[in-house]
Coordinates of C-alpha atoms and ligand atoms in Angstrom, one line a residue:
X1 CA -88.6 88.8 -131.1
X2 CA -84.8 88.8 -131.3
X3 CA -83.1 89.1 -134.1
X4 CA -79.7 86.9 -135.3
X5 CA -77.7 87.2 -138.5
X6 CA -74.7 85.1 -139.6
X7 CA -71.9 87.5 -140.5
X8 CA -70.4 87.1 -143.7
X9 CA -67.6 88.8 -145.6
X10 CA -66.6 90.1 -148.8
X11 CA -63.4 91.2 -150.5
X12 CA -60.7 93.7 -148.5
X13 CA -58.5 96.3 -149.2
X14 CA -56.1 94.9 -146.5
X15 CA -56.3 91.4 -147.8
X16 CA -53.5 89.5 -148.8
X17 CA -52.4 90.2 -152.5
X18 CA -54.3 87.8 -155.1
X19 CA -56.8 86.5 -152.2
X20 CA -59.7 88.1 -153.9
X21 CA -59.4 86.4 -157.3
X22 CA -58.7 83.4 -155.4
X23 CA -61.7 83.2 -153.1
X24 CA -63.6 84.4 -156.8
X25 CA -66.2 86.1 -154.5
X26 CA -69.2 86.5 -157.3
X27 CA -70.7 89.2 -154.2
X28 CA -71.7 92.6 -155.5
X29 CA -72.2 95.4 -152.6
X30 CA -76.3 94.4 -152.8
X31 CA -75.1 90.8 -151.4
X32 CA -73.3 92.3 -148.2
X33 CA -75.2 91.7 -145.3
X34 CA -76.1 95.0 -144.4
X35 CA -78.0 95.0 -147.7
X36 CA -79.3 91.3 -147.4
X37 CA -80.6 92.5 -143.9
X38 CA -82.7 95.4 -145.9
X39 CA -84.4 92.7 -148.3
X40 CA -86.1 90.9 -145.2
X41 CA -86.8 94.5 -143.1
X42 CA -83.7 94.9 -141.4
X43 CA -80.9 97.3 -140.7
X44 CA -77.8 96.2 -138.7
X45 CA -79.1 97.9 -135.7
X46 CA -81.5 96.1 -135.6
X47 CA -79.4 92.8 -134.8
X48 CA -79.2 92.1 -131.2
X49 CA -77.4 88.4 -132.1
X50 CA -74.7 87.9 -134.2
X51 CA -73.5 84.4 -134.6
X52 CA -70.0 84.0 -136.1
X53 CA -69.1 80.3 -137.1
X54 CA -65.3 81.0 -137.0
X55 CA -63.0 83.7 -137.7
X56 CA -62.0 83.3 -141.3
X57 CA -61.9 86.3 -143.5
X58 CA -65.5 85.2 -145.5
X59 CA -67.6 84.8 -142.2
X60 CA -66.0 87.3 -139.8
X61 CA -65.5 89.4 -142.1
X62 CA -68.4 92.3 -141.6
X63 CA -68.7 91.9 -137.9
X64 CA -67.5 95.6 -137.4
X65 CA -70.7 96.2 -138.6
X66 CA -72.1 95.3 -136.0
X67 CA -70.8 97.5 -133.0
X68 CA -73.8 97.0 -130.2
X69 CA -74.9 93.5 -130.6
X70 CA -73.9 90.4 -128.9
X71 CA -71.8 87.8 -129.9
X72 CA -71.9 84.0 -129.8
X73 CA -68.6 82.2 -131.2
X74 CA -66.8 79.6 -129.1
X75 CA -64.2 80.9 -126.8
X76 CA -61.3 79.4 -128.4
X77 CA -62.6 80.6 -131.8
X78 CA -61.3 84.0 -130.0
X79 CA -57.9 82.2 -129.7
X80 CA -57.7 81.2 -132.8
X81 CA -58.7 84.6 -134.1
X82 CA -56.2 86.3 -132.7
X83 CA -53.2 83.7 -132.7
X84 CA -53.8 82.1 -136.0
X85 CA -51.9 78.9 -136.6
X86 CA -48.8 80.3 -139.1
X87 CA -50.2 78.5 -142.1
X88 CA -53.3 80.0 -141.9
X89 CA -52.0 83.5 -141.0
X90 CA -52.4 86.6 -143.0
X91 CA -54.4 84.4 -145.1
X92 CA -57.2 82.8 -143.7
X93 CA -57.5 85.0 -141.0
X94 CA -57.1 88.7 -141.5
X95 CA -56.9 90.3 -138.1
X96 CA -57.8 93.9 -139.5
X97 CA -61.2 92.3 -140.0
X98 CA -62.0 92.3 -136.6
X99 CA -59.0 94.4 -134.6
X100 CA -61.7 96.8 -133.8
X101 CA -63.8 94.1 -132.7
X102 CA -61.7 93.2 -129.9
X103 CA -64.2 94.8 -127.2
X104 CA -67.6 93.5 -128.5
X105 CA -69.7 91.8 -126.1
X106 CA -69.1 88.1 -126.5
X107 CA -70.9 85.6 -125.3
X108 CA -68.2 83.1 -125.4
X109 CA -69.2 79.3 -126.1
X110 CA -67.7 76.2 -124.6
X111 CA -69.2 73.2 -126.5
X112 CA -73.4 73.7 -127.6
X113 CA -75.8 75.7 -126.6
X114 CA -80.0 76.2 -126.8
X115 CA -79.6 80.4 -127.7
X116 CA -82.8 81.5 -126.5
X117 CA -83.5 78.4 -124.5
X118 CA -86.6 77.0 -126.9
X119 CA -84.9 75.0 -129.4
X120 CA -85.4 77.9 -132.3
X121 CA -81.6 78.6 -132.4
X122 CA -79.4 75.8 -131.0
X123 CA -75.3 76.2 -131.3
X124 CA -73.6 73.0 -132.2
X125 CA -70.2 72.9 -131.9
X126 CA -68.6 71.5 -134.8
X127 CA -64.3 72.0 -134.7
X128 CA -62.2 70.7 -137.0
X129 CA -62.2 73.8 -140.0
X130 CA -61.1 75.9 -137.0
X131 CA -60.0 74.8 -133.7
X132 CA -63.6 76.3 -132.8
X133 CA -65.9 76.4 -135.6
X134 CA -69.7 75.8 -134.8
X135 CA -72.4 75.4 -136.7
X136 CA -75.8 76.6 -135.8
X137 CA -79.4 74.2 -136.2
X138 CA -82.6 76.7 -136.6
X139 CA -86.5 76.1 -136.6
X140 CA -87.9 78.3 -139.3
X141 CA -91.3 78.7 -139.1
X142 CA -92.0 77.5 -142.5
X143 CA -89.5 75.6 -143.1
X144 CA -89.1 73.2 -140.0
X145 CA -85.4 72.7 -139.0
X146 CA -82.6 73.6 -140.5
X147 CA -78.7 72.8 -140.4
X148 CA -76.3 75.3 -141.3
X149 CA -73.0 73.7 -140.7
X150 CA -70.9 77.0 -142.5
X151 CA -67.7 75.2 -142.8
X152 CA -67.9 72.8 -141.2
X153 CA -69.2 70.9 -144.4
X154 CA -68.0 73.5 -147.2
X155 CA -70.7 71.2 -149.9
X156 CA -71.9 68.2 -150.8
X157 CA -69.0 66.1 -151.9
X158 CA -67.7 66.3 -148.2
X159 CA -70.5 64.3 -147.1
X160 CA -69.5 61.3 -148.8
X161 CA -65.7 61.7 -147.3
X162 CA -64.0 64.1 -149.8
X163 CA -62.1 66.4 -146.8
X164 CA -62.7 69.7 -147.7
X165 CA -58.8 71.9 -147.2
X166 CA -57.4 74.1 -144.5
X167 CA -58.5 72.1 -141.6
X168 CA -56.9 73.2 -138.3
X169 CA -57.8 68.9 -137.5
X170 CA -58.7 66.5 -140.0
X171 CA -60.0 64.2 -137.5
X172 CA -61.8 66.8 -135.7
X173 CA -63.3 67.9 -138.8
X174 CA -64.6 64.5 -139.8
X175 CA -66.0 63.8 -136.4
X176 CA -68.3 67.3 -137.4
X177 CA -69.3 66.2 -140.5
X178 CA -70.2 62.7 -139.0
X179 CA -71.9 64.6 -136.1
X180 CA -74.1 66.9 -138.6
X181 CA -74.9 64.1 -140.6
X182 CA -76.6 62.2 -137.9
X183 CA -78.6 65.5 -136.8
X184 CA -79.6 65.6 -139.8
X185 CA -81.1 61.8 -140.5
X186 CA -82.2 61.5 -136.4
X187 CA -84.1 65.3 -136.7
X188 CA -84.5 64.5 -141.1
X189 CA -83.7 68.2 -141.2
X190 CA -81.8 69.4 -144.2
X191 CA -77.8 70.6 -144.0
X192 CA -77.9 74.0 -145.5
X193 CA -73.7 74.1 -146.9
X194 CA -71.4 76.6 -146.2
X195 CA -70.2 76.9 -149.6
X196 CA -72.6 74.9 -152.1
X197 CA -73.1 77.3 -155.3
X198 CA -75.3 74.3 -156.5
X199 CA -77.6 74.2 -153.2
X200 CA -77.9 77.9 -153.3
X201 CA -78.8 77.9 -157.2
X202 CA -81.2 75.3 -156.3
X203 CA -83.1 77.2 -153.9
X204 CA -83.0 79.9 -156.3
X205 CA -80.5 82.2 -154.8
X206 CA -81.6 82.8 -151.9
X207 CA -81.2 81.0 -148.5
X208 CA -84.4 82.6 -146.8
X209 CA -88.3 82.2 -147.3
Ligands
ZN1 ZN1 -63.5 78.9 -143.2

């Protein structure tokens, strides 16, 4: 059937000076997602569908990887990509992640979207983090549906209205956690966090079944 990966990152060369031991990235090379792909069957040509939930350095970061395959962020996500806001510039968004990636085929988002039109992938946009985050709600076949809101809810203290930092909109990104969290009791499907080292402990390192 067709394939879809979430691209994630990992530290840079051409990152900013100190970022690495800031972000405290615990990833080892087996982690990158050319590597998780392997442990399910996978190479990265075999990814028709890659689904970027905003242009920060840790989720855009490996999309060059991924040369032939399509791919769904929201259109101003592109914006915001390559005209950062300044305090989020050189930082948060490191255009040599993706400069290469400038001519991909995009399938450019404006607002949600049912991917393969039966309700296995759906695209929810969720701004706020970025001026065009999204977050993405999948039915897994054993595991019923799933939210993964990526940064849109970095863990679980921002549920109960801790604001997570480096929001492009505060209000935006409350709106998306409120949004998520009604998904989530109306469909009482679990939010997978963008950034939980407890949840993914908890389900004993590893996101997949
Ligand atoms: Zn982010």
């Amino acid at each position: 059937g067709n394939n879809a990966a979430i691209s994630d990152g990992g530290c840079k060369s051409h990152w900013a000076e100190g970022l690495c031991d800031f972000l405290a990235p615990s990833q080892t090379s087996a982690d990158q997602i050319d590597n998780q792909l392997k442990k399910v069957g996978f190479s990265v040509s075999d990814v028709d569908i890659v689904i970027t939930s905003h242009s920060h350095l840790d989720h855009i970061g490996n999309i060059e990887m991924f040369p032939d395959a399509i791919h769904v962020i929201q259109k101003v996500e592109l914006y915001q990509a390559w005209w950062p806001e300044s305090f989020q510039r050189g930082g948060a968004h490191v255009q040599a992640d993706y400069d290469d990636a400038r001519d991909f085929r995009y399938f450019k988002m404006d607002g949600d979207y049912d991917l393969f039109g039966d309700g296995s992938v759906v695209i929810l946009s969720t701004p706020g983090h970025t001026l065009g985050h999204q977050s993405v709600k999948v039915k897994l076949p054993e595991t019923g549906t799933v939210i993964l809101s990526q940064d849109a809810i970095w863990m679980e203290e921002n549920l109960e209205g801790y604001v997570a930092g480096l929001n492009y909109s505060v209000l935006d990104w409350t709106d998306s956690v409120e949004r998520l969290k009604m998904i989530r009791d109306v469909e009482k499907a679990p939010i997978w966090f963008g950034h939980s080292i407890k949840q993914y402990e908890g389900m004993g390192n590893q996101w997949h079944k």
